[in-house]
Amino acid sequence: MSDFFISGFSESGMSPLSQPSPLEVRGSRLVQLAQLELARFEFGLQDRVQGKSTQVARDLEVAVQRAGRLSHPRAKQRAHAYTPVEGREHCPHCWVFVGQKHALHIVPGVYADTASCGECSSQYQLAAS
């Protein structure tokens, strides 16, 4: 018996862990991307306060024009609550920045699928399905 297993369990009695399905991997990647969009949102706020004209600061300006106003607590809440639904995946950027669910168009690839948003033009690399 190896030290890895909790005492009382034997390796022979353990069932092998199943590999996640490609759709589970895609969903997990989209959740990670929502957290990345939250970080971008926070950097954009900081850049705006410092008067920097970075891409993410410009993204925030566009988001303000689309939504009217932005709220860091709401963006944080949306990022943590982002839940992609199979076949109806929505854009992490649009959801975190302005709270709108715009469908992602997913194009299968050989090594990785590409998801793109028709509203904000964001593109994401996902695991191949």
PDB file of C-alpha atoms in Angstrom:
ATOM      1  CA  MET A   1       0.000   0.000   0.000  1.00  0.00           C
ATOM      2  CA  SER A   2       1.416   3.387  -0.903  1.00  0.00           C
ATOM      3  CA  ASP A   3       1.554   6.367   1.455  1.00  0.00           C
ATOM      4  CA  PHE A   4      -0.543   8.379  -0.997  1.00  0.00           C
ATOM      5  CA  PHE A   5      -3.796   6.688  -0.033  1.00  0.00           C
ATOM      6  CA  ILE A   6      -5.597   7.381   3.218  1.00  0.00           C
ATOM      7  CA  SER A   7      -5.235   4.495   5.644  1.00  0.00           C
ATOM      8  CA  GLY A   8      -8.090   2.041   5.424  1.00  0.00           C
ATOM      9  CA  PHE A   9      -8.248   2.224   1.630  1.00  0.00           C
ATOM     10  CA  SER A  10      -6.358  -0.177  -0.524  1.00  0.00           C
ATOM     11  CA  GLU A  11      -5.080   0.501  -4.000  1.00  0.00           C
ATOM     12  CA  SER A  12      -6.814  -2.621  -5.274  1.00  0.00           C
ATOM     13  CA  GLY A  13     -10.188  -1.338  -4.040  1.00  0.00           C
ATOM     14  CA  MET A  14      -9.845   2.066  -5.663  1.00  0.00           C
ATOM     15  CA  SER A  15     -11.513   2.683  -8.985  1.00  0.00           C
ATOM     16  CA  PRO A  16      -9.417   4.583 -11.501  1.00  0.00           C
ATOM     17  CA  LEU A  17     -10.274   8.246 -11.873  1.00  0.00           C
ATOM     18  CA  SER A  18     -11.990   8.929 -15.147  1.00  0.00           C
ATOM     19  CA  GLN A  19     -10.627  11.515 -17.511  1.00  0.00           C
ATOM     20  CA  PRO A  20     -12.779  14.642 -17.856  1.00  0.00           C
ATOM     21  CA  SER A  21     -14.723  14.882 -21.082  1.00  0.00           C
ATOM     22  CA  PRO A  22     -13.696  17.508 -23.646  1.00  0.00           C
ATOM     23  CA  LEU A  23     -16.821  19.489 -22.754  1.00  0.00           C
ATOM     24  CA  GLU A  24     -15.860  19.446 -19.068  1.00  0.00           C
ATOM     25  CA  VAL A  25     -12.389  20.666 -19.993  1.00  0.00           C
ATOM     26  CA  ARG A  26     -13.924  23.423 -22.147  1.00  0.00           C
ATOM     27  CA  GLY A  27     -16.203  24.510 -19.304  1.00  0.00           C
ATOM     28  CA  SER A  28     -13.310  24.535 -16.858  1.00  0.00           C
ATOM     29  CA  ARG A  29     -11.228  26.627 -19.261  1.00  0.00           C
ATOM     30  CA  LEU A  30     -14.056  29.149 -19.682  1.00  0.00           C
ATOM     31  CA  VAL A  31     -14.354  29.490 -15.898  1.00  0.00           C
ATOM     32  CA  GLN A  32     -10.597  30.173 -15.750  1.00  0.00           C
ATOM     33  CA  LEU A  33     -11.003  32.764 -18.504  1.00  0.00           C
ATOM     34  CA  ALA A  34     -13.727  34.538 -16.521  1.00  0.00           C
ATOM     35  CA  GLN A  35     -11.226  34.901 -13.656  1.00  0.00           C
ATOM     36  CA  LEU A  36      -8.665  36.226 -16.137  1.00  0.00           C
ATOM     37  CA  GLU A  37     -11.215  38.776 -17.380  1.00  0.00           C
ATOM     38  CA  LEU A  38     -11.735  39.913 -13.781  1.00  0.00           C
ATOM     39  CA  ALA A  39      -7.979  40.488 -13.464  1.00  0.00           C
ATOM     40  CA  ARG A  40      -8.062  42.462 -16.729  1.00  0.00           C
ATOM     41  CA  PHE A  41     -10.982  44.517 -15.362  1.00  0.00           C
ATOM     42  CA  GLU A  42      -8.995  45.313 -12.208  1.00  0.00           C
ATOM     43  CA  PHE A  43      -5.862  46.253 -14.162  1.00  0.00           C
ATOM     44  CA  GLY A  44      -8.003  48.440 -16.420  1.00  0.00           C
ATOM     45  CA  LEU A  45      -9.438  50.297 -13.431  1.00  0.00           C
ATOM     46  CA  GLN A  46      -5.939  50.883 -12.118  1.00  0.00           C
ATOM     47  CA  ASP A  47      -4.726  52.081 -15.532  1.00  0.00           C
ATOM     48  CA  ARG A  48      -7.662  54.504 -15.828  1.00  0.00           C
ATOM     49  CA  VAL A  49      -6.941  55.971 -12.374  1.00  0.00           C
ATOM     50  CA  GLN A  50      -3.294  56.441 -13.367  1.00  0.00           C
ATOM     51  CA  GLY A  51      -4.289  58.022 -16.688  1.00  0.00           C
ATOM     52  CA  LYS A  52      -2.705  55.282 -18.776  1.00  0.00           C
ATOM     53  CA  SER A  53      -4.120  54.532 -22.218  1.00  0.00           C
ATOM     54  CA  THR A  54      -3.724  50.760 -22.307  1.00  0.00           C
ATOM     55  CA  GLN A  55      -5.852  48.299 -24.260  1.00  0.00           C
ATOM     56  CA  VAL A  56      -7.675  47.145 -21.142  1.00  0.00           C
ATOM     57  CA  ALA A  57      -8.352  50.775 -20.120  1.00  0.00           C
ATOM     58  CA  ARG A  58      -9.864  51.311 -23.586  1.00  0.00           C
ATOM     59  CA  ASP A  59     -11.892  48.105 -23.120  1.00  0.00           C
ATOM     60  CA  LEU A  60     -13.291  49.622 -19.927  1.00  0.00           C
ATOM     61  CA  GLU A  61     -14.243  52.801 -21.807  1.00  0.00           C
ATOM     62  CA  VAL A  62     -16.147  50.704 -24.345  1.00  0.00           C
ATOM     63  CA  ALA A  63     -17.819  48.804 -21.505  1.00  0.00           C
ATOM     64  CA  VAL A  64     -18.889  52.094 -19.884  1.00  0.00           C
ATOM     65  CA  GLN A  65     -20.418  53.184 -23.191  1.00  0.00           C
ATOM     66  CA  ARG A  66     -22.278  49.865 -23.478  1.00  0.00           C
ATOM     67  CA  ALA A  67     -23.435  49.516 -19.878  1.00  0.00           C
ATOM     68  CA  GLY A  68     -23.620  53.089 -18.629  1.00  0.00           C
ATOM     69  CA  ARG A  69     -21.516  52.431 -15.534  1.00  0.00           C
ATOM     70  CA  LEU A  70     -19.207  49.788 -14.156  1.00  0.00           C
ATOM     71  CA  SER A  71     -18.959  48.304 -10.693  1.00  0.00           C
ATOM     72  CA  HIS A  72     -15.923  46.394  -9.472  1.00  0.00           C
ATOM     73  CA  PRO A  73     -17.911  44.452  -6.832  1.00  0.00           C
ATOM     74  CA  ARG A  74     -20.456  43.405  -9.478  1.00  0.00           C
ATOM     75  CA  ALA A  75     -17.698  42.406 -11.925  1.00  0.00           C
ATOM     76  CA  LYS A  76     -16.086  40.320  -9.189  1.00  0.00           C
ATOM     77  CA  GLN A  77     -19.417  38.711  -8.335  1.00  0.00           C
ATOM     78  CA  ARG A  78     -20.107  37.900 -11.998  1.00  0.00           C
ATOM     79  CA  ALA A  79     -16.616  36.429 -12.506  1.00  0.00           C
ATOM     80  CA  HIS A  80     -17.056  34.089  -9.550  1.00  0.00           C
ATOM     81  CA  ALA A  81     -20.576  33.137 -10.648  1.00  0.00           C
ATOM     82  CA  TYR A  82     -19.676  32.517 -14.308  1.00  0.00           C
ATOM     83  CA  THR A  83     -21.160  29.153 -15.269  1.00  0.00           C
ATOM     84  CA  PRO A  84     -20.961  28.051 -18.897  1.00  0.00           C
ATOM     85  CA  VAL A  85     -23.782  25.826 -20.120  1.00  0.00           C
ATOM     86  CA  GLU A  86     -23.012  23.211 -22.759  1.00  0.00           C
ATOM     87  CA  GLY A  87     -24.160  24.431 -26.153  1.00  0.00           C
ATOM     88  CA  ARG A  88     -24.917  27.915 -24.784  1.00  0.00           C
ATOM     89  CA  GLU A  89     -21.480  29.101 -23.695  1.00  0.00           C
ATOM     90  CA  HIS A  90     -21.331  32.858 -23.259  1.00  0.00           C
ATOM     91  CA  CYS A  91     -18.484  35.350 -23.493  1.00  0.00           C
ATOM     92  CA  PRO A  92     -16.484  35.724 -20.257  1.00  0.00           C
ATOM     93  CA  HIS A  93     -15.469  39.279 -21.214  1.00  0.00           C
ATOM     94  CA  CYS A  94     -19.008  40.531 -21.876  1.00  0.00           C
ATOM     95  CA  TRP A  95     -20.289  38.818 -18.738  1.00  0.00           C
ATOM     96  CA  VAL A  96     -17.598  40.113 -16.363  1.00  0.00           C
ATOM     97  CA  PHE A  97     -17.283  43.622 -17.802  1.00  0.00           C
ATOM     98  CA  VAL A  98     -20.935  44.521 -18.505  1.00  0.00           C
ATOM     99  CA  GLY A  99     -23.093  41.647 -17.251  1.00  0.00           C
ATOM    100  CA  GLN A 100     -24.391  40.650 -20.672  1.00  0.00           C
ATOM    101  CA  LYS A 101     -24.538  37.093 -21.974  1.00  0.00           C
ATOM    102  CA  HIS A 102     -23.426  37.040 -25.589  1.00  0.00           C
ATOM    103  CA  ALA A 103     -23.047  33.641 -27.210  1.00  0.00           C
ATOM    104  CA  LEU A 104     -19.618  32.376 -28.118  1.00  0.00           C
ATOM    105  CA  HIS A 105     -19.129  30.967 -31.601  1.00  0.00           C
ATOM    106  CA  ILE A 106     -16.938  27.882 -31.209  1.00  0.00           C
ATOM    107  CA  VAL A 107     -14.860  26.721 -34.150  1.00  0.00           C
ATOM    108  CA  PRO A 108     -13.326  23.253 -33.749  1.00  0.00           C
ATOM    109  CA  GLY A 109      -9.622  23.009 -34.423  1.00  0.00           C
ATOM    110  CA  VAL A 110      -7.086  20.237 -34.675  1.00  0.00           C
ATOM    111  CA  TYR A 111      -5.160  21.158 -31.525  1.00  0.00           C
ATOM    112  CA  ALA A 112      -7.493  23.664 -29.881  1.00  0.00           C
ATOM    113  CA  ASP A 113     -10.973  25.018 -30.434  1.00  0.00           C
ATOM    114  CA  THR A 114     -11.401  28.755 -30.828  1.00  0.00           C
ATOM    115  CA  ALA A 115     -14.293  30.583 -29.206  1.00  0.00           C
ATOM    116  CA  SER A 116     -15.108  34.070 -30.433  1.00  0.00           C
ATOM    117  CA  CYS A 117     -17.658  36.667 -29.398  1.00  0.00           C
ATOM    118  CA  GLY A 118     -19.502  38.579 -32.096  1.00  0.00           C
ATOM    119  CA  GLU A 119     -20.257  41.450 -29.699  1.00  0.00           C
ATOM    120  CA  CYS A 120     -16.838  42.363 -28.270  1.00  0.00           C
ATOM    121  CA  SER A 121     -14.587  40.444 -30.720  1.00  0.00           C
ATOM    122  CA  SER A 122     -12.822  38.563 -27.901  1.00  0.00           C
ATOM    123  CA  GLN A 123     -11.243  35.269 -28.912  1.00  0.00           C
ATOM    124  CA  TYR A 124     -10.313  32.401 -26.627  1.00  0.00           C
ATOM    125  CA  GLN A 125      -8.328  29.213 -27.175  1.00  0.00           C
ATOM    126  CA  LEU A 126     -10.042  26.188 -25.649  1.00  0.00           C
ATOM    127  CA  ALA A 127      -9.114  22.525 -25.445  1.00  0.00           C
ATOM    128  CA  ALA A 128      -9.898  20.556 -28.590  1.00  0.00           C
ATOM    129  CA  SER A 129     -13.145  18.616 -28.438  1.00  0.00           C
TER     130      SER A 129
END
